[in-house]
GROMACS .gro file of C-alpha atoms in nm:
model
  320
    1MET     CA    1   5.450   9.720  15.016
    2SER     CA    2   5.196   9.804  14.742
    3THR     CA    3   4.835   9.679  14.749
    4ASP     CA    4   4.901   9.455  14.446
    5SER     CA    5   5.205   9.301  14.614
    6PHE     CA    6   5.006   9.247  14.933
    7ILE     CA    7   4.735   9.062  14.737
    8LYS     CA    8   4.994   8.852  14.553
    9PHE     CA    9   5.196   8.770  14.862
   10ARG     CA   10   4.945   8.738  15.144
   11LYS     CA   11   5.197   8.563  15.375
   12VAL     CA   12   5.500   8.769  15.280
   13SER     CA   13   5.635   9.087  15.435
   14ASP     CA   14   5.889   9.339  15.314
   15SER     CA   15   6.132   9.197  15.569
   16ASP     CA   16   6.094   8.850  15.410
   17ILE     CA   17   6.181   8.993  15.069
   18LEU     CA   18   6.477   9.174  15.223
   19THR     CA   19   6.591   8.848  15.382
   20VAL     CA   20   6.587   8.677  15.042
   21LYS     CA   21   6.770   8.965  14.873
   22THR     CA   22   7.039   8.963  15.140
   23ALA     CA   23   7.078   8.586  15.129
   24LEU     CA   24   7.113   8.565  14.752
   25SER     CA   25   7.345   8.864  14.730
   26GLU     CA   26   7.578   8.688  14.973
   27ASN     CA   27   7.543   8.340  14.822
   28CYS     CA   28   7.392   8.309  14.475
   29THR     CA   29   7.413   7.926  14.484
   30MET     CA   30   7.146   7.886  14.752
   31THR     CA   31   6.852   7.663  14.662
   32ALA     CA   32   6.485   7.742  14.722
   33THR     CA   33   6.500   7.491  15.008
   34ASP     CA   34   6.795   7.676  15.162
   35ILE     CA   35   6.602   8.002  15.144
   36GLN     CA   36   6.289   7.836  15.285
   37ARG     CA   37   6.491   7.722  15.587
   38GLN     CA   38   6.647   8.065  15.632
   39LEU     CA   39   6.303   8.226  15.629
   40GLN     CA   40   6.187   7.974  15.889
   41GLU     CA   41   6.474   8.085  16.112
   42THR     CA   42   6.330   8.439  16.101
   43GLY     CA   43   5.985   8.312  16.194
   44THR     CA   44   5.830   8.294  15.846
   45SER     CA   45   5.694   7.960  15.727
   46LEU     CA   46   5.622   7.950  15.353
   47SER     CA   47   5.552   7.677  15.098
   48LYS     CA   48   5.812   7.606  14.829
   49THR     CA   49   5.583   7.763  14.568
   50THR     CA   50   5.556   8.085  14.767
   51VAL     CA   51   5.933   8.089  14.822
   52HIS     CA   52   5.982   8.086  14.444
   53ARG     CA   53   5.742   8.379  14.417
   54VAL     CA   54   5.931   8.570  14.685
   55ILE     CA   55   6.258   8.508  14.500
   56LYS     CA   56   6.100   8.657  14.187
   57GLU     CA   57   5.964   8.953  14.383
   58ALA     CA   58   6.314   9.008  14.524
   59GLY     CA   59   6.435   9.058  14.169
   60TYR     CA   60   6.612   8.724  14.119
   61THR     CA   61   6.571   8.449  13.861
   62ALA     CA   62   6.744   8.115  13.811
   63SER     CA   63   6.990   8.048  13.529
   64ALA     CA   64   7.272   7.809  13.445
   65PRO     CA   65   7.586   7.899  13.641
   66ARG     CA   66   7.880   8.068  13.471
   67TYR     CA   67   8.203   7.922  13.599
   68CYS     CA   68   8.531   8.106  13.633
   69GLN     CA   69   8.868   8.024  13.779
   70MET     CA   70   8.887   7.991  14.156
   71ILE     CA   71   9.133   8.233  14.315
   72ARG     CA   72   9.209   8.225  14.685
   73GLU     CA   73   9.248   8.553  14.870
   74VAL     CA   74   9.622   8.510  14.922
   75ASN     CA   75   9.671   8.463  14.548
   76LYS     CA   76   9.456   8.765  14.465
   77VAL     CA   77   9.713   8.976  14.649
   78LYS     CA   78  10.000   8.807  14.464
   79ARG     CA   79   9.825   8.858  14.129
   80VAL     CA   80   9.783   9.228  14.195
   81ASP     CA   81  10.146   9.271  14.306
   82PHE     CA   82  10.267   9.079  14.000
   83CYS     CA   83  10.059   9.289  13.761
   84LYS     CA   84  10.160   9.614  13.928
   85GLN     CA   85  10.522   9.525  13.858
   86LEU     CA   86  10.438   9.454  13.494
   87VAL     CA   87  10.272   9.796  13.471
   88LEU     CA   88  10.570   9.961  13.640
   89ASP     CA   89  10.803   9.797  13.386
   90ASN     CA   90  10.558   9.859  13.100
   91ASP     CA   91  10.647   9.502  13.004
   92ASN     CA   92  10.614   9.414  12.636
   93PHE     CA   93  10.667   9.037  12.686
   94ASN     CA   94  10.917   9.027  12.399
   95ASP     CA   95  11.143   8.770  12.563
   96ILE     CA   96  10.888   8.539  12.730
   97VAL     CA   97  10.807   8.182  12.632
   98PHE     CA   98  10.456   8.110  12.765
   99THR     CA   99  10.391   7.739  12.826
  100ASP     CA  100  10.112   7.514  12.949
  101GLU     CA  101   9.945   7.173  12.921
  102CYS     CA  102   9.595   7.099  12.796
  103THR     CA  103   9.370   6.793  12.766
  104VAL     CA  104   9.182   6.731  12.442
  105GLN     CA  105   8.904   6.473  12.397
  106LEU     CA  106   8.811   6.315  12.069
  107HIS     CA  107   8.435   6.356  12.117
  108ASP     CA  108   8.417   6.670  12.328
  109ASN     CA  109   8.506   6.968  12.112
  110LYS     CA  110   8.166   7.101  12.002
  111VAL     CA  111   8.124   7.443  12.159
  112VAL     CA  112   7.773   7.519  12.031
  113VAL     CA  113   7.478   7.343  11.864
  114TYR     CA  114   7.170   7.493  11.703
  115ARG     CA  115   6.810   7.387  11.757
  116LEU     CA  116   6.464   7.503  11.657
  117ARG     CA  117   6.322   7.746  11.912
  118ASN     CA  118   6.042   7.514  12.022
  119GLU     CA  119   6.241   7.192  12.014
  120SER     CA  120   6.509   7.032  12.230
  121ALA     CA  121   6.864   7.019  12.106
  122THR     CA  122   6.957   6.700  11.921
  123PRO     CA  123   7.171   6.480  12.151
  124ILE     CA  124   7.527   6.423  12.030
  125PRO     CA  125   7.633   6.059  12.094
  126GLN     CA  126   7.940   6.040  12.312
  127PRO     CA  127   8.117   5.733  12.451
  128LYS     CA  128   8.123   5.682  12.825
  129HIS     CA  129   8.502   5.704  12.827
  130PRO     CA  130   8.600   5.927  12.534
  131LEU     CA  131   8.951   5.898  12.400
  132LYS     CA  132   9.168   6.184  12.513
  133VAL     CA  133   9.526   6.299  12.488
  134HIS     CA  134   9.732   6.560  12.667
  135VAL     CA  135   9.935   6.825  12.490
  136TRP     CA  136  10.212   7.059  12.599
  137GLY     CA  137  10.339   7.357  12.408
  138GLY     CA  138  10.477   7.707  12.429
  139ILE     CA  139  10.427   8.032  12.239
  140SER     CA  140  10.636   8.346  12.212
  141ARG     CA  141  10.660   8.653  11.996
  142ARG     CA  142  10.910   8.465  11.781
  143GLY     CA  143  10.700   8.156  11.729
  144THR     CA  144  10.602   7.828  11.892
  145THR     CA  145  10.786   7.545  12.058
  146ARG     CA  146  10.728   7.188  11.943
  147LEU     CA  147  10.388   7.047  12.040
  148LEU     CA  148  10.420   6.739  12.257
  149ILE     CA  149  10.128   6.493  12.255
  150PHE     CA  150  10.128   6.232  12.531
  151ASP     CA  151   9.911   5.996  12.734
  152GLY     CA  152   9.891   5.945  13.106
  153ILE     CA  153  10.004   6.171  13.388
  154LEU     CA  154  10.280   6.423  13.328
  155LYS     CA  155  10.530   6.344  13.604
  156SER     CA  156  10.849   6.529  13.698
  157ASP     CA  157  11.092   6.291  13.528
  158PHE     CA  158  10.887   6.285  13.205
  159PHE     CA  159  10.854   6.664  13.219
  160VAL     CA  160  11.230   6.714  13.250
  161GLU     CA  161  11.331   6.450  12.993
  162ASN     CA  162  11.069   6.510  12.724
  163ILE     CA  163  10.984   6.879  12.764
  164LEU     CA  164  11.269   7.069  12.925
  165GLU     CA  165  11.553   6.866  12.774
  166LYS     CA  166  11.420   6.766  12.433
  167ASP     CA  167  11.223   7.079  12.351
  168SER     CA  168  11.243   7.385  12.574
  169SER     CA  169  11.620   7.398  12.604
  170ALA     CA  170  11.675   7.358  12.230
  171PHE     CA  171  11.403   7.611  12.142
  172ILE     CA  172  11.544   7.872  12.378
  173LYS     CA  173  11.901   7.829  12.256
  174SER     CA  174  11.805   7.859  11.889
  175VAL     CA  175  11.528   8.122  11.910
  176TYR     CA  176  11.625   8.328  12.215
  177PRO     CA  177  12.006   8.330  12.231
  178ASP     CA  178  11.990   8.695  12.339
  179GLY     CA  179  11.799   8.627  12.663
  180HIS     CA  180  11.458   8.498  12.767
  181ARG     CA  181  11.206   8.433  13.045
  182PHE     CA  182  11.053   8.087  13.066
  183GLN     CA  183  10.696   8.100  13.197
  184GLN     CA  184  10.512   7.808  13.353
  185ASP     CA  185  10.253   7.775  13.626
  186ASN     CA  186  10.325   7.653  13.979
  187ASP     CA  187  10.239   7.288  13.924
  188PRO     CA  188  10.450   7.066  14.157
  189LYS     CA  189  10.627   6.898  13.863
  190HIS     CA  190  10.743   7.240  13.742
  191ARG     CA  191  10.881   7.325  14.086
  192SER     CA  192  11.041   6.988  14.160
  193LYS     CA  193  11.408   6.969  14.256
  194LEU     CA  194  11.474   6.773  13.938
  195ALA     CA  195  11.318   7.043  13.719
  196LYS     CA  196  11.485   7.332  13.903
  197SER     CA  197  11.823   7.162  13.884
  198PHE     CA  198  11.791   7.100  13.511
  199MET     CA  199  11.686   7.459  13.440
  200ILE     CA  200  11.978   7.598  13.638
  201ASP     CA  201  12.231   7.364  13.476
  202ASN     CA  202  12.103   7.435  13.125
  203GLY     CA  203  12.052   7.810  13.143
  204ILE     CA  204  11.672   7.810  13.133
  205GLN     CA  205  11.569   8.136  13.298
  206TRP     CA  206  11.255   8.032  13.481
  207TRP     CA  207  11.023   8.329  13.545
  208ASP     CA  208  10.953   8.206  13.898
  209CYS     CA  209  10.748   8.504  14.018
  210TRP     CA  210  10.437   8.375  13.838
  211PRO     CA  211  10.131   8.394  14.069
  212SER     CA  212   9.928   8.077  14.127
  213GLU     CA  213   9.571   8.043  13.997
  214SER     CA  214   9.637   8.280  13.706
  215PRO     CA  215   9.544   8.114  13.375
  216ASP     CA  216   9.385   8.441  13.259
  217ILE     CA  217   9.730   8.602  13.253
  218ASN     CA  218   9.871   8.325  13.033
  219PRO     CA  219   9.796   8.393  12.663
  220ILE     CA  220   9.839   8.026  12.576
  221GLU     CA  221   9.494   7.967  12.726
  222MET     CA  222   9.361   8.155  12.422
  223VAL     CA  223   9.557   7.912  12.205
  224TRP     CA  224   9.381   7.614  12.365
  225ASN     CA  225   9.046   7.782  12.309
  226MET     CA  226   9.128   7.840  11.942
  227LEU     CA  227   9.253   7.482  11.912
  228LYS     CA  228   8.929   7.329  12.042
  229ARG     CA  229   8.721   7.551  11.816
  230ARG     CA  230   8.921   7.440  11.513
  231LEU     CA  231   8.890   7.074  11.616
  232ALA     CA  232   8.512   7.119  11.649
  233LYS     CA  233   8.494   7.188  11.276
  234LYS     CA  234   8.663   6.858  11.186
  235THR     CA  235   8.529   6.504  11.169
  236LEU     CA  236   8.772   6.306  11.383
  237LYS     CA  237   8.714   5.935  11.439
  238THR     CA  238   9.041   5.788  11.560
  239LYS     CA  239   9.334   5.880  11.781
  240ASP     CA  240   9.549   5.917  11.471
  241ASP     CA  241   9.295   6.163  11.328
  242LEU     CA  242   9.313   6.364  11.650
  243GLN     CA  243   9.692   6.368  11.664
  244THR     CA  244   9.715   6.469  11.298
  245ALA     CA  245   9.466   6.752  11.351
  246LEU     CA  246   9.659   6.872  11.656
  247GLN     CA  247   9.988   6.886  11.469
  248GLU     CA  248   9.827   7.057  11.168
  249PHE     CA  249   9.682   7.324  11.393
  250TRP     CA  250  10.011   7.381  11.570
  251THR     CA  251  10.231   7.398  11.261
  252ARG     CA  252   9.990   7.554  11.010
  253ASP     CA  253   9.715   7.749  11.188
  254LEU     CA  254   9.901   7.887  11.490
  255THR     CA  255  10.110   8.149  11.314
  256ILE     CA  256  10.344   8.404  11.468
  257GLU     CA  257  10.076   8.664  11.399
  258TYR     CA  258   9.829   8.474  11.616
  259CYS     CA  259  10.089   8.427  11.890
  260ASN     CA  260  10.151   8.800  11.901
  261ARG     CA  261   9.780   8.878  11.896
  262PHE     CA  262   9.725   8.658  12.202
  263ILE     CA  263  10.028   8.801  12.382
  264ASP     CA  264   9.917   9.158  12.302
  265HIS     CA  265   9.589   9.083  12.480
  266LEU     CA  266   9.786   9.087  12.805
  267TYR     CA  267   9.810   9.464  12.767
  268LYS     CA  268   9.439   9.471  12.851
  269VAL     CA  269   9.432   9.188  13.105
  270VAL     CA  270   9.708   9.311  13.335
  271PRO     CA  271   9.548   9.649  13.426
  272VAL     CA  272   9.209   9.479  13.469
  273VAL     CA  273   9.355   9.231  13.720
  274ILE     CA  274   9.463   9.529  13.929
  275ALA     CA  275   9.126   9.702  13.890
  276LEU     CA  276   8.945   9.383  13.999
  277GLU     CA  277   9.176   9.347  14.299
  278GLY     CA  278   9.307   9.014  14.179
  279ARG     CA  279   8.977   8.850  14.089
  280ALA     CA  280   8.932   8.646  13.771
  281THR     CA  281   8.911   8.875  13.468
  282ALA     CA  282   8.697   8.644  13.248
  283ASP     CA  283   8.577   8.851  12.947
  284VAL     CA  284   8.596   9.190  13.121
  285PRO     CA  285   8.910   9.308  12.932
  286ARG     CA  286   8.748   9.238  12.595
  287LYS     CA  287   8.422   9.406  12.689
  288ILE     CA  288   8.564   9.729  12.827
  289PHE     CA  289   8.840   9.755  12.564
  290PRO     CA  290   8.683   9.663  12.225
  291GLU     CA  291   8.979   9.810  12.037
  292ARG     CA  292   9.266   9.585  11.927
  293SER     CA  293   9.579   9.562  12.141
  294TYR     CA  294   9.818   9.569  11.845
  295GLY     CA  295  10.053   9.866  11.864
  296LYS     CA  296   9.940   9.952  12.218
  297SER     CA  297  10.103   9.889  12.557
  298ILE     CA  298  10.021   9.811  12.918
  299SER     CA  299  10.063  10.179  13.002
  300TYR     CA  300   9.814  10.275  12.733
  301PHE     CA  301   9.535  10.060  12.879
  302LYS     CA  302   9.632  10.133  13.239
  303THR     CA  303   9.596  10.505  13.168
  304LYS     CA  304   9.250  10.440  13.023
  305LEU     CA  305   9.147  10.247  13.333
  306ASP     CA  306   9.249  10.542  13.550
  307ASP     CA  307   8.958  10.730  13.391
  308PRO     CA  308   8.652  10.710  13.621
  309SER     CA  309   8.429  10.625  13.325
  310PHE     CA  310   8.613  10.294  13.279
  311THR     CA  311   8.580  10.218  13.648
  312LYS     CA  312   8.204  10.250  13.606
  313LYS     CA  313   8.215  10.018  13.304
  314ILE     CA  314   8.385   9.749  13.512
  315GLU     CA  315   8.135   9.791  13.795
  316HIS     CA  316   7.846   9.736  13.550
  317LEU     CA  317   8.005   9.414  13.423
  318LEU     CA  318   8.055   9.261  13.768
  319PRO     CA  319   7.784   9.061  13.948
  320HIS     CA  320   7.609   9.253  14.225
   0.00000   0.00000   0.00000
């Protein structure tokens, strides 16, 4: 330890700093109190103030957490196997209908606010129980399904009667008479006996190899993001306003071009899932592949990732 460090940290040794580095590298959510207790277990008793100084000397600083999807180890393996098969097939997703549900709140769509540098952000009034609705929809390279807006919990019988029967089946028969794959996540209502029986009886080809905990592989998640950003630009006061804005977005803003752009993004995501060994991809695909996906393929981006220089790019983007 240098003389300056010794003067600054009279009660701290290099081993204490190493203890903090090791602890935070293994668990970044530890508090200063947690670290203080861990240091005590090694025989070092420090004040909370000194612990904060040691954390800084160890090269760490506090910041707001960045959340990502939780993926269990068993599903990481399934995600990798699933994506490897897509790469092997060089899948172009031409026949897939990607579906999902989303919750939208009337007063919770602002994604960013601006403030003066030396002032706090202006609070945005929000009711204790904001009005919200649920939506279900599907996208494909040939367009969108109907958007269903509903309240309450989406149960199996409602799912079959109002989504599979009234929408999905009709959409598939009219838009994909030449064959299709119907994508949905592994929610219990999607896998119920009632739903499976209806899909079999009505010729809905459920793509049942979809890995759990994989929203990053579903391009419709990008649709929901776009939807909430568009809603944030509108002044919506009532439930009718919200429902009208939702339908306008779905029928006017969400064009076939946008659908294909979001689906093309999978060309980047799939190889990255493999490179990350099944972990959440977050914004890694966009950062390492700034070029557009249009006109490319899974094989194109997978070949790029085989280059050691791209492996280094991914390593730099991951937390250490």
